[in-house]
Short mmCIF file of C-alpha atoms in Angstrom, two decimals:
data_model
loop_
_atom_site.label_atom_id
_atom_site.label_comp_id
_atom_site.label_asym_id
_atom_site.label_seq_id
_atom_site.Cartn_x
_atom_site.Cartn_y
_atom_site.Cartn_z
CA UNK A 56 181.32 130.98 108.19
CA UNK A 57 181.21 128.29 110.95
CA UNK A 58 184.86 129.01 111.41
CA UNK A 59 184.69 132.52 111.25
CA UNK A 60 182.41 132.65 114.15
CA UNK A 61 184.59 130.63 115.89
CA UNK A 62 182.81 127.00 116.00
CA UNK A 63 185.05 123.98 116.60
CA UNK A 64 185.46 121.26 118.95
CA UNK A 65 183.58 120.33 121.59
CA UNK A 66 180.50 122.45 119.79
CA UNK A 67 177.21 121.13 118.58
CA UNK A 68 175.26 122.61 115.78
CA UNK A 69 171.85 122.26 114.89
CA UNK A 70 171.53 121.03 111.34
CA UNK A 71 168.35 119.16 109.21
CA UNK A 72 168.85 115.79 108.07
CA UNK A 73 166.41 116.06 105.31
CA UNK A 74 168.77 117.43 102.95
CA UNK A 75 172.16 117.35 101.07
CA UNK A 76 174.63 115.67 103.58
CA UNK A 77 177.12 118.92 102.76
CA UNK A 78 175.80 121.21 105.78
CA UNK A 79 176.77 118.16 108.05
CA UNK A 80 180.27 117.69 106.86
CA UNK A 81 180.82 121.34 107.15
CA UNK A 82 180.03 121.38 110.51
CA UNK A 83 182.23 118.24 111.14
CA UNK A 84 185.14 120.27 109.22
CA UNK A 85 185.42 122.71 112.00
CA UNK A 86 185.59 120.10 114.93
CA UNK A 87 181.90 120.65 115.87
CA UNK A 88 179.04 117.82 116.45
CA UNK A 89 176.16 118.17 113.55
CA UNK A 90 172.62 117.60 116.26
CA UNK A 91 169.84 117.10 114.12
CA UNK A 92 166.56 118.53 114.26
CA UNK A 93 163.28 117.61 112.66
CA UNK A 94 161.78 119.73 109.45
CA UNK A 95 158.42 121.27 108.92
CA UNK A 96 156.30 119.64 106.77
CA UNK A 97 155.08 122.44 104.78
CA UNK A 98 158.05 123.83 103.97
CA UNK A 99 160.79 121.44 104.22
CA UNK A 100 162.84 123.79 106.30
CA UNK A 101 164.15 123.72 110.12
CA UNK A 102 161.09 123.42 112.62
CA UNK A 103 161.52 126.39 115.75
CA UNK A 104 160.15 123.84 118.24
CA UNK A 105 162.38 121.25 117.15
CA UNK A 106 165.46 123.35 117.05
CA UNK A 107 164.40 124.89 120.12
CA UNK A 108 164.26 120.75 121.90
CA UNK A 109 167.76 119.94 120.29
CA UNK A 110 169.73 123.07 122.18
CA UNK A 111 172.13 122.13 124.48
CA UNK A 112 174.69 123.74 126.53
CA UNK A 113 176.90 122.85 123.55
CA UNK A 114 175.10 124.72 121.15
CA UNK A 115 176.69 126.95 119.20
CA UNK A 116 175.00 127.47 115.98
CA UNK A 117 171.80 126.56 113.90
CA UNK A 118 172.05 126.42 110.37
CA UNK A 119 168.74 127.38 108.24
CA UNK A 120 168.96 125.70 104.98
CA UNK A 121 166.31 126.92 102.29
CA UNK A 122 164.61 124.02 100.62
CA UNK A 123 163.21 123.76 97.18
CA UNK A 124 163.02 127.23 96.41
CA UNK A 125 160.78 128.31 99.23
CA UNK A 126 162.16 130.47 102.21
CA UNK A 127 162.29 128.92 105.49
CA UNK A 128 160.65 131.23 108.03
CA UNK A 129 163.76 132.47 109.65
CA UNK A 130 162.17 135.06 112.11
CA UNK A 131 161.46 132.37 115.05
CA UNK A 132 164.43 130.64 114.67
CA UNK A 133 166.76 134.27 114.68
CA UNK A 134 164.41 134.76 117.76
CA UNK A 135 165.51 131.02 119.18
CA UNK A 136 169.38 132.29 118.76
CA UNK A 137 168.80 135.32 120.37
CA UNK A 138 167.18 133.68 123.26
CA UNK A 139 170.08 130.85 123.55
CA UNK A 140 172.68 133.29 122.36
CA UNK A 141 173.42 131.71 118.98
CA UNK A 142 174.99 132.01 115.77
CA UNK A 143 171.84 131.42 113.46
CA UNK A 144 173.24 131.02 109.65
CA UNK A 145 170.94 130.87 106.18
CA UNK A 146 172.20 128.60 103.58
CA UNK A 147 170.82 129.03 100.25
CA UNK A 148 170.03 127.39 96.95
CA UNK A 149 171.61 128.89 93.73
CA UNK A 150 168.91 130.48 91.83
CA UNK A 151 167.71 130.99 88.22
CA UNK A 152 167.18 134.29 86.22
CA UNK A 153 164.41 136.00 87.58
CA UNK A 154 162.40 134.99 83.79
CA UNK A 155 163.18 131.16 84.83
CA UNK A 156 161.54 132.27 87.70
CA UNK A 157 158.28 133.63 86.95
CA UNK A 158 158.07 130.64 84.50
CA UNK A 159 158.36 128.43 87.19
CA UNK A 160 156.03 129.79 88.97
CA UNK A 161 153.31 129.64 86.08
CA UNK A 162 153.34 126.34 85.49
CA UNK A 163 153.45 125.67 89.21
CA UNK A 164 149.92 127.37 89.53
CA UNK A 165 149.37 125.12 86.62
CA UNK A 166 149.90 122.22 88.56
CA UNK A 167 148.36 123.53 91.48
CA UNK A 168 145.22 123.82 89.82
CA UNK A 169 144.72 120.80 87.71
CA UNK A 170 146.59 117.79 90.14
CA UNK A 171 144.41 115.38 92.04
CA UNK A 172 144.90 112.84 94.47
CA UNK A 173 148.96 114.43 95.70
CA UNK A 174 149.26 116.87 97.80
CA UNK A 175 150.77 119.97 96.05
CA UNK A 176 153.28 122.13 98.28
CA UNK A 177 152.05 125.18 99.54
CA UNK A 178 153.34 128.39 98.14
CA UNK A 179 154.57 130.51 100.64
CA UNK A 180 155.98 134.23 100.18
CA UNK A 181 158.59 133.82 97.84
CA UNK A 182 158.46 130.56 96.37
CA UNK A 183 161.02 130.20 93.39
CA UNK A 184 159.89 126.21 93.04
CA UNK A 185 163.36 125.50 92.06
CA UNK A 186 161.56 121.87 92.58
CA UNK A 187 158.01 121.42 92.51
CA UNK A 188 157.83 118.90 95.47
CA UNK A 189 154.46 117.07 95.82
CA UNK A 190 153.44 114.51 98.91
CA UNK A 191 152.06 111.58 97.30
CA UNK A 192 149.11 109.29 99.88
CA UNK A 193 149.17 105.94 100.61
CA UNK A 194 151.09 103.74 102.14
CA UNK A 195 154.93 105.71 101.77
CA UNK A 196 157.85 105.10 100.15
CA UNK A 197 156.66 102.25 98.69
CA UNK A 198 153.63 103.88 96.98
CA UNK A 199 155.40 106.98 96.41
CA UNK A 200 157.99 104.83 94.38
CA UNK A 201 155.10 102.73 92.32
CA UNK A 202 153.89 106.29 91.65
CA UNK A 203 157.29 107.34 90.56
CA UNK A 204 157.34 104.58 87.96
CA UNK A 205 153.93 105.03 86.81
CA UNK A 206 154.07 108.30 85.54
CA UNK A 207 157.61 107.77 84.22
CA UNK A 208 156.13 105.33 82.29
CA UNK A 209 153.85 108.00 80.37
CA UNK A 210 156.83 109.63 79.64
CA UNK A 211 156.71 112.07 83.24
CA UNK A 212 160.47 113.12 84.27
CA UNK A 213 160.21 113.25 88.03
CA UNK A 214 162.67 112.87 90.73
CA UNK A 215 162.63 111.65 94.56
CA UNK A 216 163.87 114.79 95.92
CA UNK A 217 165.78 113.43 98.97
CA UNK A 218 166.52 109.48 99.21
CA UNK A 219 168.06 109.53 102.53
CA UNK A 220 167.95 111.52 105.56
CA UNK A 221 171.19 112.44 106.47
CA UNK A 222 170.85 110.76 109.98
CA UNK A 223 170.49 107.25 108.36
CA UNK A 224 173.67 107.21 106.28
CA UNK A 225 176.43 105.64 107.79
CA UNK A 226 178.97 108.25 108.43
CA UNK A 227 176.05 110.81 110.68
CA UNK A 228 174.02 107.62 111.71
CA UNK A 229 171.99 109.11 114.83
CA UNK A 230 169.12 107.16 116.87
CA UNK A 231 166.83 110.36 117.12
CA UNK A 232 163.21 110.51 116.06
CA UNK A 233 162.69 112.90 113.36
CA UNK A 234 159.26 112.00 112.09
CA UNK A 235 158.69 114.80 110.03
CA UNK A 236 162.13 114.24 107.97
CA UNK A 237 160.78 110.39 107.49
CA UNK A 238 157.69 111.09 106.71
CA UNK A 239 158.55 113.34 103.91
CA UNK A 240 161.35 111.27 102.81
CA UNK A 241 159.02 108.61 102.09
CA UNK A 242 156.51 110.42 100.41
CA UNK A 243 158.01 113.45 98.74
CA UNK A 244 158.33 113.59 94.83
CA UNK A 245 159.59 116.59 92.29
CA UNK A 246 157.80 116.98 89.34
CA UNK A 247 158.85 118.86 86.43
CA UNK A 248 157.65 122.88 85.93
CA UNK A 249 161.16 123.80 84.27
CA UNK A 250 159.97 127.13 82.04
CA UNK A 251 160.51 125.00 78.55
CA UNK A 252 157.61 123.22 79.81
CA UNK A 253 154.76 123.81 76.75
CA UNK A 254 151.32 123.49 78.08
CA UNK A 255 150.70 120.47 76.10
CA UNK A 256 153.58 118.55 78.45
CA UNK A 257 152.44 120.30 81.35
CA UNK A 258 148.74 119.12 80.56
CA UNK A 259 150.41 115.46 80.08
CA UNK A 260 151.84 115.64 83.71
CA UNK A 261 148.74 116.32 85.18
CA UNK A 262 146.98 114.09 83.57
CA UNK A 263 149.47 111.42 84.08
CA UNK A 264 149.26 111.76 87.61
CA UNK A 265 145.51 112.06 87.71
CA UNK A 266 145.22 108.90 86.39
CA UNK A 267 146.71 107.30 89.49
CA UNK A 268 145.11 109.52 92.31
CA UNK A 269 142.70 107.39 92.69
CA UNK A 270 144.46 104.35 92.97
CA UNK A 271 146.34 105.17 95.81
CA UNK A 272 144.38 105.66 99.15
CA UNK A 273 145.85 106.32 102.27
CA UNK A 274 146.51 104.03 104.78
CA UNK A 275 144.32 103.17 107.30
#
């Protein structure tokens, strides 16, 4: 699509770094320089304000990538391109059956309800929790990882959702302060609310992870 519009050299396009590193190389396919902007923390997705800070004369497009099953909330930044006359594209997750769905989506009010001590991601219009993503307190990544263990010891699947920002690897390496992306780097953790989930398991990750909320304080 980026070629199609006619991006290439000597563009820049506005890309998140909390993510897959694929939207990056696609924009360094067609010649063009991926800028990074920083991510809202509620919903993972491209913040206005910090899209709106990265434009340059350069600019030519912002991609939009949809995180974790919850819409980004595209009408500001369609508003930013039309200010700064720019392409504005939506990339997508591939999605489940709309029963997967709605099975999702129970056991994500499930978890919504009985978790203490993480914070539980807010739901948003739309929300397909293709991941459930949680923030877990304390002290970052390396609470969120003893976490991580903990519960995987009671027999918890769970998953850090994105290791590395995509402006720390090697190949994109960027000195830009994206606080946001680091934060929820650090802190960030997918639980399980796949729609085999029986109530007893889903009753064993809550109380798996209740028995650590209190452990973990944040940092002063």
């Amino acid at each position: 699509m980026l070629r199609a519009a006619g991006v290439g050299v000597g563009d820049e396009v506005v890309v998140p770094a909390f993510g897959n590193v694929e939207v990056a190389e696609a924009v360094t396919m067609t010649g063009a320089l991926p800028v990074f902007a920083d991510i809202d923390p509620a919903t993972y997705c491209l913040e206005p304000a910090a899209v709106d800070a990265a434009v340059t004369p350069r600019t030519a497009a912002v991609v939009v990538v949809h995180r974790f099953g919850r819409p980004a909330d595209v009408g500001p930044l369609h508003a930013l391109g039309r200010r700064h006359g720019l392409l504005v594209l939506e990339h997508g997750e591939s999605e489940a059956p709309y029963d997967e769905i709605a099975q999702r989506r129970e056991r994500a009010a499930f978890l919504d309800a009985k978790l203490r001590g993480v914070r539980t991601p807010e739901r948003g219009v739309g929300h397909t929790y293709q991941q459930y993503v949680v923030r877990v307190p304390g002290n970052g990544r390396p609470d969120r990882d003893a976490f991580a263990r903990a519960i995987r010891a009671k027999g918890v699947e769970c998953r850090v959702p994105v290791k590395t920002p995509v402006h720390r690897l090697p190949e994109f390496r960027r000195c830009v302060s994206l606080p946001e992306t680091e934060r929820a780097a650090d802190e960030a953790l997918a639980l399980p609310v796949d729609g085999s989930l029986t109530k007893r398991e889903m009753q064993r990750i809550a109380s798996a992870c209740n028995a650590l909320g209190g452990l973990l304080q944040p940092a002063v």
